[in-house]
Each structure stands twice: as structure tokens, then as C-alpha cells.
Amino acid sequence: MSTLPGEVTPDVVPVRGEAPALEWVEVDREVVAWNAEREELHRLDPIASLVFLLCDGVTPVRVTIEELAASFGQPADRISADVLTLISGLARDGLVQLR
Amino acid sequence: MTTLATRPSVATTPAPTTWAWSSGPCRALEHTFEVVVEAGWPVDALAPVVAPFRVRGGAHAATTPRVRYEIRSADREGRVAAYADGERLATGRSTAAVLGGLAWHINRSVIEHSVDRYVLMHSASATLAGVTVVLAADMESGKTTTVAGLLRSGFDYVTDEAVALDPETCLVSPFPKTLSLDPGSWPLFPECAPRISGHRLQWFVEPYRLGSTVATAPVTAPEIVLFPKYVAGATTEVLPVSPAEATHELARMTFDFARHPRRNLETAARVARTATCARLRIGDLEEAVELVHELVSQRILDTL
């Protein structure tokens, strides 16, 4: 399974930010989130929203990749880089934290 | 938290012990105020700024003004001035300059005092046949021009500045300030030209001059949410947006969003989930008005 440079690896456990630091709503399978510290609004596309919703603070990225691969009928290797990039972006925007 | 960008006050001549005219209590959403005028000032010039908010009838006694605006006549240098609780807001040799300062302060105070009670979105709004249309956009996008076109075509007026949503019901409370038309829109509304000539930065246009009436009680939750944008020479068209995109845009248009982010986000989402949401690209005002009428008709048909 491939990895990207940086802190996000398949072994990290991402967790969504919590209120009041992060407020979010899911609207028709897309997430709109408010990062209170940075005073920034974000709208996530459906794929990013799905990954965000899977950041439950329990599930390692490796398992998330496997579950998404199964859902989309794709080999894990094919989607892992995209998932790692998405989680890295979510972390960079302060929407998830990495454990 | 929004604060009023007040300017330093200066030493002034004492206020008169009696005023030539008083508006009585006025209410605009949660902002309450009174305007008093010194003798020699043209009181009629105040009407566009003050008249929509004067309290009538039984509510008169229950309204305690938060702010008293004082309009002073010309001093020895010929300058007129407006004050808010003794602090100078605006001064100049023309009534227009003073009215602009007064209108600015009232608008800012309405926002500051009302964001706890309402979800306030930077939007215009009008209603027809029980269908409330919201036009949400940044400044200079054509909100006021579009809502003026809607009023002229039969809509009732709600606001051209801030849509006030009850966070529990999403009903919209009117904030029916007099429309402020920029020069670029003046040729579209020749019937609204000021009756008294003189240099102006904006036209103050009362809704009745467009043949419209003003909503005096909360109107229904928004059923049509449009994000207008005037683009010279463009084809006028409605471009649907997803509920999530609409939620994001409505949140972005919410005044002082950070003060109640959870409430504001949920309200934006609730409106976006239930309303018809679209971008309205405007190349021609009359065509845009016609498209909005079609959207209203479709919403009515959908409920039958």
C-alpha cells in the first residue's frame, strides 16, 4: 500500500474536530464545516465528505481505505494515495486531527 | 462581534432645549431609536431613512429607544450634522451627507442588536402569493436592483439589506429600509428619480414608488433562494446549485456568523434543504424578473 510524504500514513487514526472548535452539517451527502479558530467555512465534495465522516477517532486510515476500496469495487492500492491526500488536506484545514 | 465604527466626537454647540420635530419611537428589528431635529432642518428629507421604522399605534408605548439621533441645523460655518447619543456621526454642507451617515448608523445598529435574536443574512427579499424569495449576494451584485424589479412586477417588499430569519421557524421578519439605488441602476427606474433635483450618490426609493406594498409581519420561510450576479451582456439564466453549495453561500452571507456558528449553520442548511436554490446570472433585469416569476409559479404548482 503506497504512502505519501508527511504525517498521514495508513496507521494514523484521524478524528473529526469537535464543537465548538469545529461545527459542521451534512447536506445531501456533502459536508459544510466551520473552523472556529481560523474563522473559515469549508464545503467538502461528496468524496471528501465521506472520508471526513469516516474519521471517527477509532478507525485507522488503513481500514478506511480498505472499506472505501470495497465500496467502490477498486483495489486498495488504487485509491490509497487519494485517500491519504484527502485526509492530509482535511488535517491541514483543521477539520480533522491525527492520532 | 461587530462593533460600530464610530468616529471621534468633537466639541459642539449645546443641543437646543427643545426640538422642532421628533420621530417618536422607531423600531428596526431589535434596534430601537428616536430621531429629533433642530429647527431649520428640512424634516421631509428624513422620511426615506426614518419613516419605514416609525412605531404606530399600541406598540408606541412599549418601545423604548436605545439610541437618540440628533439632527442639528447649520452651524456658523454652514455645516449640518447628525449625532448618535451625543457622538457625531456625520457632518457636511448638504443634507445628503448627513442622511447617509444616519442611514449607515441605523443599518449597522440593526445588525449589531439583532444577530442574537435572528439569523441575519446579507440579502434582499420579496414575497409573492405567499412565496418568499431571497436574493443573497455580496455587495455590488445586483440585489437591490433585482428586488426593485420584483417590486415593480407585483411582489411585496421585505428588505434590500438583511434577511432576518427566526432560527426556530425560519420565518422572515421584515427589515423594510428604503431601497438604496446606485447610479448604475437609475436608467432602469426613471420613475424613481428624486422629485427634488440635486447631486446624490444614491437614490432613496420608497417601495410605493415601485407600486409595491411592504410586509408588516413575518413572512413565510424562504422557498426560493437565488444568488444574483449582474454580468453585462450575459445571457440571463437560472443555474441550479446543490443544497450544500447553497448552505455554504448562505453561511458566508450571514452577519457575524462566528457569534452563533452552530445555530447559523443549521439554519442555513434547513433553508437550503427545502428551498429552490440557484444562481441567477443577470444580463437583463426584465428577463431576470420573468425567471423569478416562473420559479414562484413552479413552487406554487408543486404544492398543489
CSV table of C-alpha atoms in Angstrom, one decimal:
chain,number,residue,atom,x,y,z
A,1,MET,CA,0.0,0.0,0.0
A,2,SER,CA,1.5,3.4,-1.0
A,3,THR,CA,2.1,6.3,1.3
A,4,LEU,CA,2.7,10.0,0.8
A,5,PRO,CA,5.4,12.1,2.4
A,6,GLY,CA,4.2,13.8,5.5
A,7,GLU,CA,2.4,12.9,8.7
A,8,VAL,CA,-0.5,11.0,7.2
A,9,THR,CA,0.2,7.2,6.9
A,10,PRO,CA,-2.2,4.3,6.8
A,11,ASP,CA,-1.5,3.7,10.5
A,12,VAL,CA,-2.7,7.1,11.8
A,13,VAL,CA,-6.2,7.4,13.3
A,14,PRO,CA,-7.9,10.6,12.2
A,15,VAL,CA,-10.6,12.2,14.3
A,16,ARG,CA,-13.0,14.9,13.3
A,17,GLY,CA,-12.7,18.1,15.2
A,18,GLU,CA,-15.3,18.8,17.9
A,19,ALA,CA,-17.6,21.6,18.8
A,20,PRO,CA,-17.1,24.4,19.4
A,21,ALA,CA,-13.8,24.4,17.6
A,22,LEU,CA,-15.5,22.7,14.6
A,23,GLU,CA,-19.1,22.9,13.6
A,24,TRP,CA,-20.5,21.0,10.6
A,25,VAL,CA,-23.6,19.9,8.9
A,26,GLU,CA,-24.2,17.3,6.3
A,27,VAL,CA,-26.4,18.4,3.5
A,28,ASP,CA,-27.4,15.9,0.8
A,29,ARG,CA,-24.1,13.9,1.3
A,30,GLU,CA,-21.9,16.9,1.4
A,31,VAL,CA,-20.4,18.5,4.5
A,32,VAL,CA,-20.2,22.2,5.2
A,33,ALA,CA,-17.9,22.9,8.1
A,34,TRP,CA,-16.9,25.9,10.2
A,35,ASN,CA,-13.4,26.1,11.7
A,36,ALA,CA,-13.9,28.5,14.6
A,37,GLU,CA,-10.2,29.1,15.3
A,38,ARG,CA,-9.5,30.2,11.8
A,39,GLU,CA,-12.9,31.6,11.1
A,40,GLU,CA,-13.1,29.6,7.9
A,41,LEU,CA,-16.0,27.9,6.1
A,42,HIS,CA,-15.4,24.8,4.1
A,43,ARG,CA,-17.6,22.9,1.7
A,44,LEU,CA,-16.4,19.3,1.0
A,45,ASP,CA,-17.3,17.4,-2.1
A,46,PRO,CA,-19.1,14.1,-1.7
A,47,ILE,CA,-15.9,12.0,-1.6
A,48,ALA,CA,-14.2,14.3,0.9
A,49,SER,CA,-17.3,14.4,2.9
A,50,LEU,CA,-17.4,10.6,3.0
A,51,VAL,CA,-13.8,10.4,4.2
A,52,PHE,CA,-14.5,13.1,6.8
A,53,LEU,CA,-17.4,11.2,8.1
A,54,LEU,CA,-15.2,8.1,8.5
A,55,CYS,CA,-12.7,10.0,10.6
A,56,ASP,CA,-14.2,8.6,13.8
A,57,GLY,CA,-11.2,8.6,16.1
A,58,VAL,CA,-11.2,4.8,16.2
A,59,THR,CA,-10.6,3.6,12.7
A,60,PRO,CA,-7.1,3.7,11.2
A,61,VAL,CA,-6.7,5.1,7.8
A,62,ARG,CA,-5.7,1.6,6.5
A,63,VAL,CA,-9.1,0.3,7.4
A,64,THR,CA,-10.9,3.3,5.9
A,65,ILE,CA,-9.0,2.7,2.7
A,66,GLU,CA,-10.0,-1.0,2.6
A,67,GLU,CA,-13.6,-0.2,3.3
A,68,LEU,CA,-13.7,2.5,0.6
A,69,ALA,CA,-12.0,0.2,-1.9
A,70,ALA,CA,-14.6,-2.5,-1.2
A,71,SER,CA,-17.4,0.0,-1.6
A,72,PHE,CA,-16.2,1.3,-4.9
A,73,GLY,CA,-15.0,-2.0,-6.2
A,74,GLN,CA,-11.4,-0.8,-6.6
A,75,PRO,CA,-8.1,-2.3,-5.4
A,76,ALA,CA,-6.9,-0.5,-2.2
A,77,ASP,CA,-3.7,0.4,-3.8
A,78,ARG,CA,-5.5,2.4,-6.5
A,79,ILE,CA,-7.3,4.7,-4.0
A,80,SER,CA,-4.9,4.8,-1.1
A,81,ALA,CA,-2.9,7.8,-2.4
A,82,ASP,CA,-6.1,9.8,-3.0
A,83,VAL,CA,-7.5,9.0,0.5
A,84,LEU,CA,-4.2,9.9,2.1
A,85,THR,CA,-4.2,13.2,0.2
A,86,LEU,CA,-7.8,13.9,1.2
A,87,ILE,CA,-7.0,13.3,4.9
A,88,SER,CA,-3.9,15.4,4.7
A,89,GLY,CA,-6.0,18.2,3.3
A,90,LEU,CA,-8.6,17.8,6.0
A,91,ALA,CA,-5.9,17.9,8.6
A,92,ARG,CA,-4.3,21.0,7.0
A,93,ASP,CA,-7.6,22.8,7.1
A,94,GLY,CA,-8.1,21.9,10.8
A,95,LEU,CA,-11.1,19.7,10.2
A,96,VAL,CA,-9.6,16.5,11.5
A,97,GLN,CA,-6.7,15.8,13.9
A,98,LEU,CA,-4.3,12.9,13.5
A,99,ARG,CA,-3.5,10.4,16.3
B,1,MET,CA,-18.6,40.6,17.1
B,2,THR,CA,-19.4,43.6,15.0
B,3,THR,CA,-18.8,46.9,16.6
B,4,LEU,CA,-19.8,50.2,15.3
B,5,ALA,CA,-17.0,52.1,13.6
B,6,THR,CA,-17.7,55.3,15.4
B,7,ARG,CA,-15.7,58.4,14.7
B,8,PRO,CA,-14.3,60.7,17.4
B,9,SER,CA,-16.8,63.2,18.6
B,10,VAL,CA,-15.9,66.9,18.7
B,11,ALA,CA,-16.8,69.8,20.8
B,12,THR,CA,-20.2,71.1,19.7
B,13,THR,CA,-22.6,73.8,20.4
B,14,PRO,CA,-25.1,72.8,23.0
B,15,ALA,CA,-28.1,71.0,21.9
B,16,PRO,CA,-31.3,73.0,21.9
B,17,THR,CA,-33.5,72.5,24.9
B,18,THR,CA,-36.5,71.8,22.7
B,19,TRP,CA,-36.5,70.1,19.3
B,20,ALA,CA,-38.6,71.2,16.3
B,21,TRP,CA,-39.6,67.6,15.4
B,22,SER,CA,-39.4,64.2,16.9
B,23,SER,CA,-40.0,60.9,15.1
B,24,GLY,CA,-41.3,59.2,18.2
B,25,PRO,CA,-40.2,55.6,18.9
B,26,CYS,CA,-38.8,53.7,15.9
B,27,ARG,CA,-38.0,50.0,15.6
B,28,ALA,CA,-36.0,48.2,13.0
B,29,LEU,CA,-35.8,44.5,14.1
B,30,GLU,CA,-34.1,44.7,17.5
B,31,HIS,CA,-32.8,48.3,17.2
B,32,THR,CA,-34.9,51.0,18.7
B,33,PHE,CA,-34.3,54.6,18.3
B,34,GLU,CA,-35.7,58.1,18.0
B,35,VAL,CA,-34.7,60.9,15.8
B,36,VAL,CA,-35.0,64.6,16.9
B,37,VAL,CA,-34.5,67.5,14.6
B,38,GLU,CA,-33.4,71.1,15.3
B,39,ALA,CA,-35.4,73.9,13.9
B,40,GLY,CA,-34.4,74.9,10.4
B,41,TRP,CA,-33.7,71.4,9.1
B,42,PRO,CA,-35.9,70.0,6.2
B,43,VAL,CA,-37.7,67.3,8.1
B,44,ASP,CA,-39.2,65.9,4.9
B,45,ALA,CA,-35.7,64.9,3.8
B,46,LEU,CA,-35.6,62.4,6.7
B,47,ALA,CA,-38.6,60.5,5.6
B,48,PRO,CA,-36.8,57.9,3.5
B,49,VAL,CA,-34.5,56.9,6.3
B,50,VAL,CA,-36.9,57.1,9.3
B,51,ALA,CA,-40.4,56.5,8.0
B,52,PRO,CA,-40.2,52.7,7.5
B,53,PHE,CA,-39.4,52.3,11.2
B,54,ARG,CA,-41.8,54.6,13.0
B,55,VAL,CA,-43.8,52.7,15.5
B,56,ARG,CA,-47.6,53.1,15.2
B,57,GLY,CA,-50.5,52.5,17.4
B,58,GLY,CA,-50.4,50.4,20.6
B,59,ALA,CA,-46.7,49.4,20.3
B,60,HIS,CA,-45.8,53.0,20.7
B,61,ALA,CA,-45.6,53.0,24.5
B,62,ALA,CA,-43.8,49.6,24.6
B,63,THR,CA,-40.9,50.8,22.5
B,64,THR,CA,-38.0,52.4,24.5
B,65,PRO,CA,-35.4,53.9,22.2
B,66,ARG,CA,-31.9,52.6,22.6
B,67,VAL,CA,-30.4,55.5,20.7
B,68,ARG,CA,-31.4,59.1,20.2
B,69,TYR,CA,-30.2,60.6,16.9
B,70,GLU,CA,-30.0,64.3,16.8
B,71,ILE,CA,-30.0,66.3,13.6
B,72,ARG,CA,-28.5,69.7,14.1
B,73,SER,CA,-29.1,72.7,11.9
B,74,ALA,CA,-26.2,74.6,10.2
B,75,ASP,CA,-23.5,76.0,12.5
B,76,ARG,CA,-21.7,79.2,11.9
B,77,GLU,CA,-19.7,77.5,9.1
B,78,GLY,CA,-22.9,76.3,7.4
B,79,ARG,CA,-22.3,72.7,8.3
B,80,VAL,CA,-25.2,70.4,9.4
B,81,ALA,CA,-24.6,67.4,11.5
B,82,ALA,CA,-26.1,64.1,12.8
B,83,TYR,CA,-25.3,62.7,16.3
B,84,ALA,CA,-26.0,59.4,18.0
B,85,ASP,CA,-26.3,59.8,21.7
B,86,GLY,CA,-24.1,62.9,21.5
B,87,GLU,CA,-21.4,61.3,19.3
B,88,ARG,CA,-21.0,62.9,15.9
B,89,LEU,CA,-21.9,60.6,13.0
B,90,ALA,CA,-21.7,62.8,10.0
B,91,THR,CA,-21.3,66.4,9.1
B,92,GLY,CA,-21.4,68.3,5.9
B,93,ARG,CA,-22.9,71.2,4.0
B,94,SER,CA,-25.6,69.0,2.4
B,95,THR,CA,-28.5,67.1,3.9
B,96,ALA,CA,-27.5,64.1,1.8
B,97,ALA,CA,-24.2,63.7,3.6
B,98,VAL,CA,-25.9,63.8,6.9
B,99,LEU,CA,-28.6,61.4,5.8
B,100,GLY,CA,-26.0,58.9,4.6
B,101,GLY,CA,-24.3,58.9,8.0
B,102,LEU,CA,-27.6,58.4,9.7
B,103,ALA,CA,-28.7,55.6,7.5
B,104,TRP,CA,-25.3,53.9,7.9
B,105,HIS,CA,-25.5,54.0,11.7
B,106,ILE,CA,-29.1,52.7,11.7
B,107,ASN,CA,-28.2,49.8,9.5
B,108,ARG,CA,-25.1,48.9,11.5
B,109,SER,CA,-27.0,49.1,14.7
B,110,VAL,CA,-29.8,46.9,13.4
B,111,ILE,CA,-27.2,44.2,12.6
B,112,GLU,CA,-25.4,44.6,15.9
B,113,HIS,CA,-28.5,44.5,18.0
B,114,SER,CA,-30.4,41.8,16.1
B,115,VAL,CA,-27.8,39.0,15.4
B,116,ASP,CA,-28.6,37.3,18.7
B,117,ARG,CA,-32.3,37.2,18.0
B,118,TYR,CA,-32.2,36.4,14.3
B,119,VAL,CA,-30.0,34.7,11.8
B,120,LEU,CA,-29.2,37.7,9.6
B,121,MET,CA,-28.2,37.2,6.1
B,122,HIS,CA,-26.9,39.8,3.7
B,123,SER,CA,-29.7,39.5,1.3
B,124,ALA,CA,-32.7,41.2,-0.3
B,125,SER,CA,-36.1,39.6,-0.1
B,126,ALA,CA,-39.6,40.0,-1.5
B,127,THR,CA,-42.7,37.9,-1.4
B,128,LEU,CA,-45.5,37.0,-3.9
B,129,ALA,CA,-48.5,34.8,-3.3
B,130,GLY,CA,-47.1,33.5,0.0
B,131,VAL,CA,-43.8,32.5,-1.6
B,132,THR,CA,-40.7,34.3,-0.1
B,133,VAL,CA,-37.8,34.9,-2.4
B,134,VAL,CA,-34.3,35.6,-1.0
B,135,LEU,CA,-31.6,37.2,-3.1
B,136,ALA,CA,-28.3,36.5,-1.3
B,137,ALA,CA,-25.1,38.1,-2.6
B,138,ASP,CA,-22.1,40.2,-1.9
B,139,MET,CA,-22.3,44.0,-2.4
B,140,GLU,CA,-22.5,45.3,-5.9
B,141,SER,CA,-24.0,42.0,-7.2
B,142,GLY,CA,-27.4,43.5,-8.1
B,143,LYS,CA,-29.5,42.6,-5.1
B,144,THR,CA,-31.2,45.9,-4.7
B,145,THR,CA,-31.7,46.3,-8.5
B,146,THR,CA,-33.3,42.9,-8.7
B,147,VAL,CA,-35.5,43.3,-5.8
B,148,ALA,CA,-36.6,46.7,-7.1
B,149,GLY,CA,-37.5,44.9,-10.4
B,150,LEU,CA,-39.5,42.3,-8.4
B,151,LEU,CA,-41.4,45.0,-6.5
B,152,ARG,CA,-42.3,46.7,-9.8
B,153,SER,CA,-43.7,43.4,-11.1
B,154,GLY,CA,-46.1,42.9,-8.1
B,155,PHE,CA,-44.0,41.5,-5.2
B,156,ASP,CA,-44.3,42.8,-1.7
B,157,TYR,CA,-41.2,44.2,-0.1
B,158,VAL,CA,-39.3,42.6,2.8
B,159,THR,CA,-35.8,44.1,2.7
B,160,ASP,CA,-32.9,45.1,0.5
B,161,GLU,CA,-30.3,44.7,3.1
B,162,ALA,CA,-30.7,41.9,5.7
B,163,VAL,CA,-33.0,38.9,5.8
B,164,ALA,CA,-33.9,38.2,9.4
B,165,LEU,CA,-34.6,34.5,9.9
B,166,ASP,CA,-36.2,33.2,13.1
B,167,PRO,CA,-33.9,30.3,13.9
B,168,GLU,CA,-36.8,28.2,15.2
B,169,THR,CA,-39.3,28.7,12.4
B,170,CYS,CA,-37.2,30.3,9.5
B,171,LEU,CA,-40.0,32.9,9.2
B,172,VAL,CA,-38.6,36.1,7.8
B,173,SER,CA,-39.1,39.3,9.8
B,174,PRO,CA,-39.2,42.4,7.6
B,175,PHE,CA,-36.4,45.0,7.7
B,176,PRO,CA,-38.0,47.3,5.1
B,177,LYS,CA,-35.5,50.0,4.9
B,178,THR,CA,-35.9,52.3,1.9
B,179,LEU,CA,-34.2,50.9,-1.1
B,180,SER,CA,-30.9,52.5,-2.0
B,181,LEU,CA,-30.4,52.5,-5.7
B,182,ASP,CA,-26.9,53.1,-7.1
B,183,PRO,CA,-26.3,55.2,-10.2
B,184,GLY,CA,-25.8,52.2,-12.5
B,185,SER,CA,-29.5,51.2,-11.9
B,186,TRP,CA,-31.0,54.7,-12.3
B,187,PRO,CA,-31.8,54.3,-16.0
B,188,LEU,CA,-33.8,51.2,-15.2
B,189,PHE,CA,-36.1,53.0,-12.8
B,190,PRO,CA,-36.7,56.5,-14.3
B,191,GLU,CA,-40.0,56.6,-12.3
B,192,CYS,CA,-38.0,56.7,-9.1
B,193,ALA,CA,-36.0,59.8,-9.8
B,194,PRO,CA,-35.9,62.1,-6.8
B,195,ARG,CA,-38.6,64.8,-7.0
B,196,ILE,CA,-36.1,67.4,-5.8
B,197,SER,CA,-33.1,67.7,-8.0
B,198,GLY,CA,-29.5,67.8,-6.6
B,199,HIS,CA,-26.3,65.8,-6.5
B,200,ARG,CA,-26.8,62.3,-5.0
B,201,LEU,CA,-24.7,59.2,-4.5
B,202,GLN,CA,-27.8,57.1,-4.3
B,203,TRP,CA,-31.5,57.3,-4.8
B,204,PHE,CA,-33.6,56.5,-1.8
B,205,VAL,CA,-36.7,54.8,-3.2
B,206,GLU,CA,-39.8,54.0,-1.1
B,207,PRO,CA,-41.4,50.7,-2.2
B,208,TYR,CA,-44.7,52.5,-3.0
B,209,ARG,CA,-42.9,54.3,-5.8
B,210,LEU,CA,-42.5,50.9,-7.5
B,211,GLY,CA,-46.1,50.1,-6.9
B,212,SER,CA,-45.3,47.8,-4.1
B,213,THR,CA,-46.5,47.3,-0.5
B,214,VAL,CA,-44.4,46.5,2.5
B,215,ALA,CA,-44.7,43.3,4.5
B,216,THR,CA,-45.5,44.4,8.0
B,217,ALA,CA,-45.4,41.0,9.7
B,218,PRO,CA,-43.1,37.9,9.4
B,219,VAL,CA,-43.4,36.2,6.0
B,220,THR,CA,-43.0,32.6,5.2
B,221,ALA,CA,-39.7,30.7,5.3
B,222,PRO,CA,-37.7,31.2,2.1
B,223,GLU,CA,-38.9,28.9,-0.7
B,224,ILE,CA,-36.6,30.4,-3.4
B,225,VAL,CA,-33.0,31.3,-2.7
B,226,LEU,CA,-31.2,33.0,-5.5
B,227,PHE,CA,-27.6,34.2,-5.7
B,228,PRO,CA,-27.8,37.0,-8.2
B,229,LYS,CA,-24.9,38.4,-10.2
B,230,TYR,CA,-25.1,41.1,-12.8
B,231,VAL,CA,-22.9,40.4,-15.7
B,232,ALA,CA,-23.1,42.9,-18.5
B,233,GLY,CA,-24.1,41.3,-21.8
B,234,ALA,CA,-24.6,37.9,-20.3
B,235,THR,CA,-27.5,35.6,-21.1
B,236,THR,CA,-29.9,35.9,-18.2
B,237,GLU,CA,-30.4,32.4,-16.7
B,238,VAL,CA,-31.0,30.4,-13.6
B,239,LEU,CA,-28.3,27.9,-12.7
B,240,PRO,CA,-29.3,25.4,-10.0
B,241,VAL,CA,-26.9,24.8,-7.1
B,242,SER,CA,-26.7,21.9,-4.7
B,243,PRO,CA,-28.1,22.3,-1.2
B,244,ALA,CA,-24.6,22.1,0.2
B,245,GLU,CA,-23.4,24.9,-2.1
B,246,ALA,CA,-26.4,26.9,-1.1
B,247,THR,CA,-25.7,26.2,2.6
B,248,HIS,CA,-22.1,27.4,2.2
B,249,GLU,CA,-23.2,30.5,0.4
B,250,LEU,CA,-25.9,31.4,2.9
B,251,ALA,CA,-23.5,30.8,5.8
B,252,ARG,CA,-21.0,33.0,4.0
B,253,MET,CA,-23.7,35.8,3.8
B,254,THR,CA,-24.6,35.5,7.5
B,255,PHE,CA,-23.7,38.6,9.5
B,256,ASP,CA,-21.5,37.8,12.5
B,257,PHE,CA,-21.5,34.1,11.7
B,258,ALA,CA,-19.0,33.4,14.4
B,259,ARG,CA,-21.2,34.6,17.1
B,260,HIS,CA,-23.6,31.6,16.8
B,261,PRO,CA,-22.0,29.3,14.3
B,262,ARG,CA,-24.0,26.1,15.2
B,263,ARG,CA,-27.3,27.9,15.0
B,264,ASN,CA,-26.4,29.8,11.9
B,265,LEU,CA,-25.1,26.7,10.1
B,266,GLU,CA,-28.1,24.7,10.9
B,267,THR,CA,-30.4,27.4,9.8
B,268,ALA,CA,-28.6,27.9,6.5
B,269,ALA,CA,-28.8,24.1,5.9
B,270,ARG,CA,-32.5,24.0,6.8
B,271,VAL,CA,-33.3,26.7,4.3
B,272,ALA,CA,-31.1,25.2,1.6
B,273,ARG,CA,-32.7,21.7,2.0
B,274,THR,CA,-36.2,23.0,1.5
B,275,ALA,CA,-35.9,25.9,-0.9
B,276,THR,CA,-35.3,26.0,-4.6
B,277,CYS,CA,-31.7,27.2,-4.8
B,278,ALA,CA,-29.9,28.7,-7.8
B,279,ARG,CA,-27.5,31.2,-9.1
B,280,LEU,CA,-29.2,34.0,-11.1
B,281,ARG,CA,-27.0,35.4,-13.8
B,282,ILE,CA,-28.5,38.7,-14.9
B,283,GLY,CA,-27.8,40.3,-18.2
B,284,ASP,CA,-31.3,41.8,-18.4
B,285,LEU,CA,-33.4,42.9,-15.5
B,286,GLU,CA,-36.8,42.2,-17.0
B,287,GLU,CA,-35.8,38.8,-18.1
B,288,ALA,CA,-34.5,38.0,-14.6
B,289,VAL,CA,-37.8,39.2,-13.1
B,290,GLU,CA,-39.6,36.9,-15.5
B,291,LEU,CA,-37.5,34.0,-14.5
B,292,VAL,CA,-38.2,34.6,-10.8
B,293,HIS,CA,-41.9,34.7,-11.6
B,294,GLU,CA,-41.6,31.3,-13.3
B,295,LEU,CA,-39.8,29.9,-10.2
B,296,VAL,CA,-42.6,31.2,-8.0
B,297,SER,CA,-45.2,29.7,-10.2
B,298,GLN,CA,-43.4,26.3,-10.2
B,299,ARG,CA,-43.3,26.4,-6.4
B,300,ILE,CA,-47.0,27.1,-6.2
B,301,LEU,CA,-47.7,24.3,-8.7
B,302,ASP,CA,-45.5,21.9,-6.7
B,303,THR,CA,-47.7,22.5,-3.6
B,304,LEU,CA,-51.0,21.7,-5.4
